[in-house]
C-alpha cells in the first residue's frame, strides 16, 4: 500500500491493523487487554491471573464494599469493551482481608507476607512449570494495598471519566513491588521519609484504581515497568512534570 492508498483507506475507515485482534478486528491484538493477558498466560503456562489485594483499613465495611464494587464494575466494563469475557473468567480474585492480621499493616509487612504467599501458593495455582515462569506474571511480582487514604480516594471519586477529573479527585491504590529492597536505587539525594525510607524508590507507588485489572496489569508484564513509570509518592505519573502534589 502506497501513501495515497494509506490516506484513502484511513479516510474511508477501511484501514486494518497488521495483527488484528479476533476479539476487536478493527484494532491490533497488541492493543487488546484480553488478548495480551491470554497470550502471556499461554506463554507462561498459567491457568489464572489477577492481582492479590490487601485490605489494611477496617473503619468502614460499607466503604470497603463500595470500593470492591467499583473495582469489579470497572473490570467488567474493561473486558466487555475488549470482548474478553473468557479471559475475565480466568481471573482469580484473591483479597487478603483479616482485621487481626492486616489492620494498619505497612508496605514492608505486606511485601514479606506476599512473598511467603507466593512461595506457598504458586505451584498450587499454576502447576510445577510455574517455578520458572512466576517471575513473568504480575500476579506474583506485585501486590495491591488499599489503606484508609486509598479507600477514601476510591469511594469518593466522582462518576466521571478518570482523565476528566482534577488530579486531587482521582482515586488511587498502592502498587507494591515484591522485588523491592532498600538501596536498590542508590543515590546521594535524600527525600522525606515514607515508612522509614528516604530513598527515591520506596517500593510502592500510586496507580489509578479503575485500571487495576486492565492497563495496569498488562503494563506490569514489562520488566522495565517499574523504572520506566515509577513516581515517588505522593505524586501520580500525571503530576510528575508539574510536581503538583495531592492534598
PDB file of N, CA and C in Angstrom, residues 180-225:
ATOM      1  N   UNK A 180      11.284  -5.333  45.537  1.00  0.00           N
ATOM      2  CA  UNK A 180      11.993  -4.160  46.056  1.00  0.00           C
ATOM      3  C   UNK A 180      12.830  -4.512  47.280  1.00  0.00           C
ATOM      4  N   UNK A 181      13.945  -3.825  47.421  1.00  0.00           N
ATOM      5  CA  UNK A 181      14.742  -3.903  48.643  1.00  0.00           C
ATOM      6  C   UNK A 181      15.422  -2.556  48.837  1.00  0.00           C
ATOM      7  N   UNK A 182      15.678  -2.201  50.066  1.00  0.00           N
ATOM      8  CA  UNK A 182      16.296  -0.912  50.381  1.00  0.00           C
ATOM      9  C   UNK A 182      17.661  -0.814  49.717  1.00  0.00           C
ATOM     10  N   UNK A 183      17.910   0.314  49.061  1.00  0.00           N
ATOM     11  CA  UNK A 183      19.186   0.532  48.399  1.00  0.00           C
ATOM     12  C   UNK A 183      19.240   0.063  46.966  1.00  0.00           C
ATOM     13  N   UNK A 184      18.092  -0.373  46.429  1.00  0.00           N
ATOM     14  CA  UNK A 184      18.093  -0.865  45.047  1.00  0.00           C
ATOM     15  C   UNK A 184      18.514   0.231  44.074  1.00  0.00           C
ATOM     16  N   UNK A 185      18.002   1.434  44.301  1.00  0.00           N
ATOM     17  CA  UNK A 185      18.445   2.590  43.515  1.00  0.00           C
ATOM     18  C   UNK A 185      19.295   3.452  44.437  1.00  0.00           C
ATOM     19  N   UNK A 186      20.569   3.294  44.387  1.00  0.00           N
ATOM     20  CA  UNK A 186      21.444   4.035  45.297  1.00  0.00           C
ATOM     21  C   UNK A 186      21.726   5.428  44.742  1.00  0.00           C
ATOM     22  N   UNK A 187      21.335   6.432  45.512  1.00  0.00           N
ATOM     23  CA  UNK A 187      21.605   7.830  45.160  1.00  0.00           C
ATOM     24  C   UNK A 187      22.030   8.571  46.419  1.00  0.00           C
ATOM     25  N   UNK A 188      22.663   9.693  46.223  1.00  0.00           N
ATOM     26  CA  UNK A 188      23.095  10.503  47.363  1.00  0.00           C
ATOM     27  C   UNK A 188      21.986  11.420  47.860  1.00  0.00           C
ATOM     28  N   UNK A 189      20.958  11.608  47.029  1.00  0.00           N
ATOM     29  CA  UNK A 189      19.890  12.531  47.395  1.00  0.00           C
ATOM     30  C   UNK A 189      18.964  11.897  48.417  1.00  0.00           C
ATOM     31  N   UNK A 190      18.636  12.645  49.457  1.00  0.00           N
ATOM     32  CA  UNK A 190      17.734  12.158  50.495  1.00  0.00           C
ATOM     33  C   UNK A 190      16.371  12.819  50.343  1.00  0.00           C
ATOM     34  N   UNK A 191      15.335  12.036  50.538  1.00  0.00           N
ATOM     35  CA  UNK A 191      13.962  12.515  50.419  1.00  0.00           C
ATOM     36  C   UNK A 191      13.276  12.429  51.782  1.00  0.00           C
ATOM     37  N   UNK A 192      12.109  13.026  51.855  1.00  0.00           N
ATOM     38  CA  UNK A 192      11.313  12.904  53.070  1.00  0.00           C
ATOM     39  C   UNK A 192      10.969  11.438  53.303  1.00  0.00           C
ATOM     40  N   UNK A 193      11.103  10.989  54.524  1.00  0.00           N
ATOM     41  CA  UNK A 193      10.905   9.575  54.837  1.00  0.00           C
ATOM     42  C   UNK A 193       9.456   9.147  54.611  1.00  0.00           C
ATOM     43  N   UNK A 194       9.281   8.017  53.953  1.00  0.00           N
ATOM     44  CA  UNK A 194       7.983   7.365  53.792  1.00  0.00           C
ATOM     45  C   UNK A 194       8.137   5.949  54.318  1.00  0.00           C
ATOM     46  N   UNK A 195       7.437   5.635  55.382  1.00  0.00           N
ATOM     47  CA  UNK A 195       7.578   4.335  56.050  1.00  0.00           C
ATOM     48  C   UNK A 195       9.050   4.031  56.337  1.00  0.00           C
ATOM     49  N   UNK A 196       9.771   5.073  56.737  1.00  0.00           N
ATOM     50  CA  UNK A 196      11.163   4.923  57.121  1.00  0.00           C
ATOM     51  C   UNK A 196      12.159   4.945  55.982  1.00  0.00           C
ATOM     52  N   UNK A 197      11.702   5.099  54.736  1.00  0.00           N
ATOM     53  CA  UNK A 197      12.581   5.070  53.573  1.00  0.00           C
ATOM     54  C   UNK A 197      12.811   6.489  53.063  1.00  0.00           C
ATOM     55  N   UNK A 198      14.077   6.895  52.980  1.00  0.00           N
ATOM     56  CA  UNK A 198      14.418   8.231  52.489  1.00  0.00           C
ATOM     57  C   UNK A 198      14.989   8.192  51.076  1.00  0.00           C
ATOM     58  N   UNK A 199      15.008   7.021  50.452  1.00  0.00           N
ATOM     59  CA  UNK A 199      15.459   6.893  49.067  1.00  0.00           C
ATOM     60  C   UNK A 199      14.340   7.323  48.124  1.00  0.00           C
ATOM     61  N   UNK A 200      14.687   7.502  46.858  1.00  0.00           N
ATOM     62  CA  UNK A 200      13.661   7.861  45.873  1.00  0.00           C
ATOM     63  C   UNK A 200      12.640   6.739  45.709  1.00  0.00           C
ATOM     64  N   UNK A 201      13.118   5.511  45.576  1.00  0.00           N
ATOM     65  CA  UNK A 201      12.235   4.361  45.381  1.00  0.00           C
ATOM     66  C   UNK A 201      11.852   3.792  46.737  1.00  0.00           C
ATOM     67  N   UNK A 202      10.575   3.931  47.091  1.00  0.00           N
ATOM     68  CA  UNK A 202      10.107   3.443  48.389  1.00  0.00           C
ATOM     69  C   UNK A 202       9.433   2.077  48.283  1.00  0.00           C
ATOM     70  N   UNK A 203       9.382   1.515  47.069  1.00  0.00           N
ATOM     71  CA  UNK A 203       8.842   0.168  46.909  1.00  0.00           C
ATOM     72  C   UNK A 203       7.367   0.097  46.590  1.00  0.00           C
ATOM     73  N   UNK A 204       6.700   1.247  46.526  1.00  0.00           N
ATOM     74  CA  UNK A 204       5.296   1.274  46.113  1.00  0.00           C
ATOM     75  C   UNK A 204       5.016   2.615  45.455  1.00  0.00           C
ATOM     76  N   UNK A 205       3.947   2.648  44.681  1.00  0.00           N
ATOM     77  CA  UNK A 205       3.524   3.908  44.066  1.00  0.00           C
ATOM     78  C   UNK A 205       2.014   3.910  43.873  1.00  0.00           C
ATOM     79  N   UNK A 206       1.483   5.102  43.698  1.00  0.00           N
ATOM     80  CA  UNK A 206       0.048   5.267  43.474  1.00  0.00           C
ATOM     81  C   UNK A 206      -0.297   4.962  42.021  1.00  0.00           C
ATOM     82  N   UNK A 207      -1.399   4.231  41.831  1.00  0.00           N
ATOM     83  CA  UNK A 207      -1.875   3.908  40.496  1.00  0.00           C
ATOM     84  C   UNK A 207      -3.396   4.055  40.454  1.00  0.00           C
ATOM     85  N   UNK A 208      -3.963   4.408  39.298  1.00  0.00           N
ATOM     86  CA  UNK A 208      -5.418   4.556  39.188  1.00  0.00           C
ATOM     87  C   UNK A 208      -6.137   3.248  39.508  1.00  0.00           C
ATOM     88  N   UNK A 209      -7.136   3.310  40.350  1.00  0.00           N
ATOM     89  CA  UNK A 209      -7.854   2.100  40.740  1.00  0.00           C
ATOM     90  C   UNK A 209      -8.639   1.501  39.580  1.00  0.00           C
ATOM     91  N   UNK A 210      -9.150   2.340  38.669  1.00  0.00           N
ATOM     92  CA  UNK A 210     -10.042   1.851  37.615  1.00  0.00           C
ATOM     93  C   UNK A 210      -9.317   1.003  36.578  1.00  0.00           C
ATOM     94  N   UNK A 211      -7.983   1.101  36.524  1.00  0.00           N
ATOM     95  CA  UNK A 211      -7.196   0.333  35.553  1.00  0.00           C
ATOM     96  C   UNK A 211      -6.523  -0.884  36.172  1.00  0.00           C
ATOM     97  N   UNK A 212      -6.871  -1.200  37.425  1.00  0.00           N
ATOM     98  CA  UNK A 212      -6.085  -2.185  38.165  1.00  0.00           C
ATOM     99  C   UNK A 212      -5.986  -3.534  37.456  1.00  0.00           C
ATOM    100  N   UNK A 213      -7.088  -4.015  36.880  1.00  0.00           N
ATOM    101  CA  UNK A 213      -7.046  -5.297  36.165  1.00  0.00           C
ATOM    102  C   UNK A 213      -7.121  -5.113  34.657  1.00  0.00           C
ATOM    103  N   UNK A 214      -6.764  -3.912  34.203  1.00  0.00           N
ATOM    104  CA  UNK A 214      -6.725  -3.625  32.772  1.00  0.00           C
ATOM    105  C   UNK A 214      -5.334  -3.198  32.361  1.00  0.00           C
ATOM    106  N   UNK A 215      -5.189  -1.907  32.044  1.00  0.00           N
ATOM    107  CA  UNK A 215      -3.905  -1.399  31.572  1.00  0.00           C
ATOM    108  C   UNK A 215      -2.788  -1.567  32.599  1.00  0.00           C
ATOM    109  N   UNK A 216      -3.117  -1.435  33.883  1.00  0.00           N
ATOM    110  CA  UNK A 216      -2.078  -1.590  34.900  1.00  0.00           C
ATOM    111  C   UNK A 216      -1.532  -3.011  34.898  1.00  0.00           C
ATOM    112  N   UNK A 217      -2.431  -3.984  34.852  1.00  0.00           N
ATOM    113  CA  UNK A 217      -1.983  -5.380  34.891  1.00  0.00           C
ATOM    114  C   UNK A 217      -1.128  -5.722  33.675  1.00  0.00           C
ATOM    115  N   UNK A 218      -1.593  -5.355  32.491  1.00  0.00           N
ATOM    116  CA  UNK A 218      -0.816  -5.679  31.289  1.00  0.00           C
ATOM    117  C   UNK A 218       0.507  -4.917  31.266  1.00  0.00           C
ATOM    118  N   UNK A 219       0.495  -3.685  31.767  1.00  0.00           N
ATOM    119  CA  UNK A 219       1.728  -2.916  31.822  1.00  0.00           C
ATOM    120  C   UNK A 219       2.779  -3.568  32.701  1.00  0.00           C
ATOM    121  N   UNK A 220       2.324  -4.237  33.755  1.00  0.00           N
ATOM    122  CA  UNK A 220       3.248  -4.855  34.700  1.00  0.00           C
ATOM    123  C   UNK A 220       3.932  -6.102  34.149  1.00  0.00           C
ATOM    124  N   UNK A 221       3.507  -6.583  32.986  1.00  0.00           N
ATOM    125  CA  UNK A 221       4.245  -7.675  32.345  1.00  0.00           C
ATOM    126  C   UNK A 221       5.624  -7.206  31.889  1.00  0.00           C
ATOM    127  N   UNK A 222       5.759  -5.935  31.616  1.00  0.00           N
ATOM    128  CA  UNK A 222       7.025  -5.374  31.138  1.00  0.00           C
ATOM    129  C   UNK A 222       8.034  -5.339  32.286  1.00  0.00           C
ATOM    130  N   UNK A 223       9.186  -5.957  32.088  1.00  0.00           N
ATOM    131  CA  UNK A 223      10.191  -5.993  33.146  1.00  0.00           C
ATOM    132  C   UNK A 223      10.741  -4.599  33.458  1.00  0.00           C
ATOM    133  N   UNK A 224      10.566  -3.660  32.534  1.00  0.00           N
ATOM    134  CA  UNK A 224      11.035  -2.289  32.749  1.00  0.00           C
ATOM    135  C   UNK A 224       9.930  -1.371  33.265  1.00  0.00           C
ATOM    136  N   UNK A 225       8.793  -1.947  33.622  1.00  0.00           N
ATOM    137  CA  UNK A 225       7.659  -1.123  34.056  1.00  0.00           C
ATOM    138  C   UNK A 225       8.039  -0.224  35.228  1.00  0.00           C
TER     139      UNK A 225
END
